[in-house]
Amino acid sequence: MKVKVKCFATLAEADTCDYKDSIEYEVSEGDTVDTLVDRLDMAKEEIKIVFRNNKVVDFDTPLAEGDQLGFAPAVGGM
């Protein structure tokens, strides 16, 4: 299955998680947000908010075909 990932502010990196365009990744059945974060070698503690299809979710949320994910860092006193 494929999901798209976009990162915001300080989490954005052009080759892993861009802020302009979503980057598509192949994930397996049963993978969660946490699984994908580990695979992308992102520091989980730097991610304050996870969006899946425009809704805030937890790291243990299972992924599904076509999901669009967004990762945002803590900013402005959050």
Short mmCIF file of N, CA, C and O in Angstrom, two decimals:
data_model
loop_
_atom_site.label_atom_id
_atom_site.label_comp_id
_atom_site.label_asym_id
_atom_site.label_seq_id
_atom_site.Cartn_x
_atom_site.Cartn_y
_atom_site.Cartn_z
N MET A 1 0.84 -1.18 0.00
CA MET A 1 0.00 0.00 0.00
C MET A 1 0.88 1.24 0.00
O MET A 1 2.01 1.19 0.45
N LYS A 2 0.32 2.31 -0.49
CA LYS A 2 1.08 3.55 -0.56
C LYS A 2 0.41 4.64 0.27
O LYS A 2 -0.81 4.74 0.31
N VAL A 3 1.27 5.43 0.94
CA VAL A 3 0.81 6.60 1.70
C VAL A 3 1.67 7.79 1.28
O VAL A 3 2.78 7.62 0.78
N LYS A 4 1.16 8.98 1.49
CA LYS A 4 1.90 10.19 1.18
C LYS A 4 2.22 10.92 2.47
O LYS A 4 1.41 10.96 3.40
N VAL A 5 3.44 11.50 2.51
CA VAL A 5 3.93 12.15 3.73
C VAL A 5 4.39 13.57 3.41
O VAL A 5 5.08 13.79 2.41
N LYS A 6 4.02 14.49 4.29
CA LYS A 6 4.46 15.88 4.18
C LYS A 6 4.88 16.33 5.59
O LYS A 6 4.25 15.97 6.57
N CYS A 7 5.98 17.08 5.66
CA CYS A 7 6.47 17.59 6.94
C CYS A 7 6.46 19.11 6.94
O CYS A 7 6.60 19.74 5.89
N PHE A 8 6.31 19.67 8.11
CA PHE A 8 6.23 21.11 8.24
C PHE A 8 7.35 21.67 9.10
O PHE A 8 7.90 20.97 9.95
N ALA A 9 7.68 22.92 8.85
CA ALA A 9 8.68 23.70 9.61
C ALA A 9 10.01 22.95 9.70
O ALA A 9 10.54 22.51 8.69
N THR A 10 10.53 22.79 10.90
CA THR A 10 11.87 22.23 11.09
C THR A 10 11.97 20.74 10.76
O THR A 10 13.08 20.22 10.67
N LEU A 11 10.86 20.06 10.57
CA LEU A 11 10.90 18.63 10.24
C LEU A 11 11.12 18.37 8.76
O LEU A 11 11.44 17.26 8.36
N ALA A 12 10.95 19.39 7.93
CA ALA A 12 11.04 19.21 6.48
C ALA A 12 12.47 18.93 6.03
O ALA A 12 13.40 19.62 6.42
N GLU A 13 12.60 17.89 5.22
CA GLU A 13 13.87 17.55 4.56
C GLU A 13 13.51 17.09 3.15
O GLU A 13 12.69 16.19 2.99
N ALA A 14 14.11 17.70 2.17
CA ALA A 14 13.73 17.48 0.77
C ALA A 14 13.73 16.02 0.34
O ALA A 14 12.86 15.59 -0.41
N ASP A 15 14.66 15.21 0.83
CA ASP A 15 14.75 13.83 0.36
C ASP A 15 13.92 12.84 1.17
O ASP A 15 13.70 11.71 0.74
N THR A 16 13.43 13.24 2.34
CA THR A 16 12.67 12.33 3.19
C THR A 16 11.22 12.77 3.39
O THR A 16 10.30 11.98 3.27
N CYS A 17 11.06 14.04 3.69
CA CYS A 17 9.75 14.53 4.09
C CYS A 17 9.66 16.02 3.77
O CYS A 17 9.97 16.87 4.60
N ASP A 18 9.26 16.33 2.56
CA ASP A 18 9.25 17.70 2.06
C ASP A 18 8.00 18.45 2.52
O ASP A 18 6.98 17.86 2.82
N TYR A 19 8.08 19.76 2.55
CA TYR A 19 6.92 20.57 2.93
C TYR A 19 6.14 21.05 1.70
O TYR A 19 4.99 21.45 1.82
N LYS A 20 6.73 21.00 0.53
CA LYS A 20 6.05 21.49 -0.68
C LYS A 20 5.15 20.43 -1.28
O LYS A 20 3.98 20.68 -1.56
N ASP A 21 5.69 19.28 -1.53
CA ASP A 21 4.94 18.18 -2.14
C ASP A 21 5.02 16.96 -1.25
O ASP A 21 6.02 16.73 -0.59
N SER A 22 3.96 16.19 -1.25
CA SER A 22 3.98 14.95 -0.49
C SER A 22 4.92 13.96 -1.16
O SER A 22 4.99 13.90 -2.39
N ILE A 23 5.60 13.17 -0.35
CA ILE A 23 6.46 12.10 -0.86
C ILE A 23 5.74 10.78 -0.59
O ILE A 23 5.25 10.55 0.51
N GLU A 24 5.67 9.94 -1.61
CA GLU A 24 4.94 8.68 -1.49
C GLU A 24 5.85 7.58 -0.97
O GLU A 24 7.00 7.45 -1.39
N TYR A 25 5.32 6.79 -0.04
CA TYR A 25 6.06 5.67 0.54
C TYR A 25 5.20 4.41 0.49
O TYR A 25 3.99 4.47 0.67
N GLU A 26 5.88 3.30 0.30
CA GLU A 26 5.24 1.98 0.34
C GLU A 26 5.26 1.51 1.79
O GLU A 26 6.30 1.55 2.44
N VAL A 27 4.11 1.08 2.29
CA VAL A 27 4.02 0.54 3.65
C VAL A 27 3.34 -0.82 3.58
O VAL A 27 2.66 -1.13 2.60
N SER A 28 3.51 -1.58 4.63
CA SER A 28 2.92 -2.92 4.68
C SER A 28 1.65 -2.92 5.51
O SER A 28 1.45 -2.07 6.38
N GLU A 29 0.83 -3.91 5.26
CA GLU A 29 -0.38 -4.11 6.05
C GLU A 29 0.00 -4.21 7.53
O GLU A 29 0.95 -4.92 7.88
N GLY A 30 -0.67 -3.50 8.39
CA GLY A 30 -0.39 -3.54 9.82
C GLY A 30 0.59 -2.47 10.28
O GLY A 30 0.78 -2.28 11.48
N ASP A 31 1.24 -1.77 9.34
CA ASP A 31 2.14 -0.68 9.74
C ASP A 31 1.35 0.44 10.39
O ASP A 31 0.19 0.69 10.06
N THR A 32 2.01 1.13 11.32
CA THR A 32 1.41 2.26 12.01
C THR A 32 2.21 3.52 11.69
O THR A 32 3.26 3.46 11.06
N VAL A 33 1.72 4.64 12.18
CA VAL A 33 2.46 5.89 12.03
C VAL A 33 3.85 5.72 12.64
O VAL A 33 4.85 6.12 12.06
N ASP A 34 3.92 5.10 13.80
CA ASP A 34 5.19 4.88 14.49
C ASP A 34 6.17 4.07 13.63
O ASP A 34 7.35 4.39 13.54
N THR A 35 5.67 3.03 12.98
CA THR A 35 6.49 2.20 12.10
C THR A 35 7.11 3.05 10.99
O THR A 35 8.29 2.92 10.68
N LEU A 36 6.29 3.91 10.40
CA LEU A 36 6.77 4.75 9.31
C LEU A 36 7.78 5.79 9.79
O LEU A 36 8.80 6.01 9.16
N VAL A 37 7.52 6.39 10.95
CA VAL A 37 8.46 7.37 11.52
C VAL A 37 9.81 6.71 11.75
O VAL A 37 10.85 7.28 11.43
N ASP A 38 9.81 5.50 12.30
CA ASP A 38 11.07 4.77 12.50
C ASP A 38 11.77 4.50 11.18
O ASP A 38 12.98 4.68 11.05
N ARG A 39 11.01 4.07 10.19
CA ARG A 39 11.58 3.76 8.88
C ARG A 39 12.21 4.99 8.22
O ARG A 39 13.23 4.89 7.55
N LEU A 40 11.60 6.16 8.45
CA LEU A 40 12.12 7.41 7.88
C LEU A 40 13.25 7.98 8.72
O LEU A 40 13.81 9.01 8.38
N ASP A 41 13.58 7.30 9.82
CA ASP A 41 14.66 7.71 10.72
C ASP A 41 14.44 9.13 11.26
O ASP A 41 15.36 9.92 11.35
N MET A 42 13.18 9.42 11.59
CA MET A 42 12.83 10.71 12.16
C MET A 42 12.82 10.58 13.68
O MET A 42 12.47 9.52 14.21
N ALA A 43 13.17 11.66 14.37
CA ALA A 43 13.15 11.66 15.83
C ALA A 43 11.71 11.86 16.31
O ALA A 43 11.14 12.95 16.16
N LYS A 44 11.14 10.81 16.86
CA LYS A 44 9.74 10.85 17.28
C LYS A 44 9.46 11.97 18.27
O LYS A 44 8.41 12.60 18.23
N GLU A 45 10.43 12.26 19.14
CA GLU A 45 10.23 13.29 20.16
C GLU A 45 10.16 14.70 19.57
O GLU A 45 9.69 15.63 20.21
N GLU A 46 10.58 14.85 18.31
CA GLU A 46 10.51 16.16 17.65
C GLU A 46 9.16 16.39 16.97
O GLU A 46 8.84 17.50 16.56
N ILE A 47 8.36 15.34 16.84
CA ILE A 47 7.05 15.44 16.19
C ILE A 47 6.00 15.68 17.27
O ILE A 47 5.76 14.85 18.13
N LYS A 48 5.36 16.85 17.20
CA LYS A 48 4.34 17.20 18.20
C LYS A 48 2.94 16.79 17.74
O LYS A 48 2.13 16.34 18.53
N ILE A 49 2.66 16.97 16.44
CA ILE A 49 1.33 16.67 15.92
C ILE A 49 1.46 15.79 14.68
O ILE A 49 2.26 16.06 13.79
N VAL A 50 0.63 14.75 14.62
CA VAL A 50 0.54 13.88 13.45
C VAL A 50 -0.87 14.02 12.88
O VAL A 50 -1.85 13.85 13.60
N PHE A 51 -0.94 14.35 11.58
CA PHE A 51 -2.22 14.41 10.88
C PHE A 51 -2.32 13.22 9.95
O PHE A 51 -1.36 12.89 9.26
N ARG A 52 -3.48 12.59 9.94
CA ARG A 52 -3.76 11.55 8.94
C ARG A 52 -5.08 11.93 8.29
O ARG A 52 -6.12 12.01 8.96
N ASN A 53 -5.01 12.21 7.00
CA ASN A 53 -6.20 12.64 6.27
C ASN A 53 -6.89 13.82 6.95
O ASN A 53 -8.09 13.84 7.15
N ASN A 54 -6.07 14.79 7.37
CA ASN A 54 -6.51 16.06 7.97
C ASN A 54 -7.09 15.94 9.38
O ASN A 54 -7.74 16.86 9.85
N LYS A 55 -6.85 14.82 10.04
CA LYS A 55 -7.30 14.65 11.42
C LYS A 55 -6.10 14.29 12.29
O LYS A 55 -5.23 13.53 11.87
N VAL A 56 -6.06 14.84 13.51
CA VAL A 56 -4.97 14.55 14.43
C VAL A 56 -5.11 13.11 14.93
O VAL A 56 -6.20 12.69 15.34
N VAL A 57 -3.98 12.36 14.87
CA VAL A 57 -3.98 10.96 15.31
C VAL A 57 -2.75 10.70 16.19
O VAL A 57 -1.85 11.53 16.28
N ASP A 58 -2.72 9.52 16.80
CA ASP A 58 -1.60 9.09 17.63
C ASP A 58 -0.61 8.27 16.80
O ASP A 58 -0.93 7.82 15.69
N PHE A 59 0.56 8.03 17.38
CA PHE A 59 1.59 7.26 16.70
C PHE A 59 1.19 5.80 16.48
O PHE A 59 1.70 5.15 15.59
N ASP A 60 0.26 5.29 17.28
CA ASP A 60 -0.13 3.89 17.14
C ASP A 60 -1.27 3.69 16.13
O ASP A 60 -1.78 2.59 15.97
N THR A 61 -1.62 4.74 15.40
CA THR A 61 -2.69 4.66 14.41
C THR A 61 -2.24 3.82 13.21
O THR A 61 -1.18 4.07 12.63
N PRO A 62 -3.05 2.83 12.82
CA PRO A 62 -2.71 2.01 11.66
C PRO A 62 -2.82 2.82 10.36
O PRO A 62 -3.67 3.70 10.25
N LEU A 63 -1.98 2.47 9.40
CA LEU A 63 -2.00 3.15 8.11
C LEU A 63 -2.85 2.36 7.12
O LEU A 63 -2.96 1.13 7.22
N ALA A 64 -3.44 3.09 6.16
CA ALA A 64 -4.26 2.46 5.13
C ALA A 64 -3.88 3.02 3.77
O ALA A 64 -3.32 4.11 3.67
N GLU A 65 -4.19 2.26 2.73
CA GLU A 65 -3.92 2.68 1.36
C GLU A 65 -4.45 4.09 1.11
O GLU A 65 -5.60 4.39 1.43
N GLY A 66 -3.57 4.95 0.56
CA GLY A 66 -3.98 6.30 0.19
C GLY A 66 -3.95 7.33 1.30
O GLY A 66 -4.29 8.49 1.06
N ASP A 67 -3.56 6.93 2.51
CA ASP A 67 -3.49 7.91 3.59
C ASP A 67 -2.55 9.05 3.23
O ASP A 67 -1.53 8.84 2.58
N GLN A 68 -2.90 10.23 3.70
CA GLN A 68 -2.03 11.39 3.57
C GLN A 68 -1.66 11.82 4.98
O GLN A 68 -2.53 12.14 5.79
N LEU A 69 -0.35 11.79 5.26
CA LEU A 69 0.15 12.09 6.59
C LEU A 69 0.87 13.43 6.60
O LEU A 69 1.53 13.79 5.63
N GLY A 70 0.77 14.13 7.71
CA GLY A 70 1.51 15.36 7.91
C GLY A 70 2.11 15.33 9.29
O GLY A 70 1.47 14.92 10.26
N PHE A 71 3.37 15.75 9.40
CA PHE A 71 4.08 15.80 10.68
C PHE A 71 4.44 17.25 10.99
O PHE A 71 5.02 17.93 10.15
N ALA A 72 4.11 17.69 12.19
CA ALA A 72 4.41 19.07 12.60
C ALA A 72 5.18 19.05 13.91
O ALA A 72 4.87 18.28 14.82
N PRO A 73 6.18 19.93 14.03
CA PRO A 73 6.96 20.03 15.28
C PRO A 73 6.25 20.93 16.28
O PRO A 73 5.28 21.62 15.94
N ALA A 74 6.76 20.92 17.50
CA ALA A 74 6.28 21.88 18.50
C ALA A 74 6.81 23.26 18.11
O ALA A 74 8.00 23.41 17.81
N VAL A 75 5.94 24.23 18.06
CA VAL A 75 6.34 25.60 17.74
C VAL A 75 5.57 26.58 18.61
O VAL A 75 4.48 26.28 19.07
N GLY A 76 6.16 27.72 18.84
CA GLY A 76 5.48 28.80 19.53
C GLY A 76 4.91 28.45 20.89
O GLY A 76 3.78 28.79 21.18
N GLY A 77 5.68 27.74 21.71
CA GLY A 77 5.25 27.44 23.06
C GLY A 77 4.37 26.23 23.21
O GLY A 77 3.78 26.02 24.26
N MET A 78 4.23 25.42 22.19
CA MET A 78 3.39 24.22 22.30
C MET A 78 4.09 23.15 23.08
O MET A 78 5.21 22.90 23.00
#
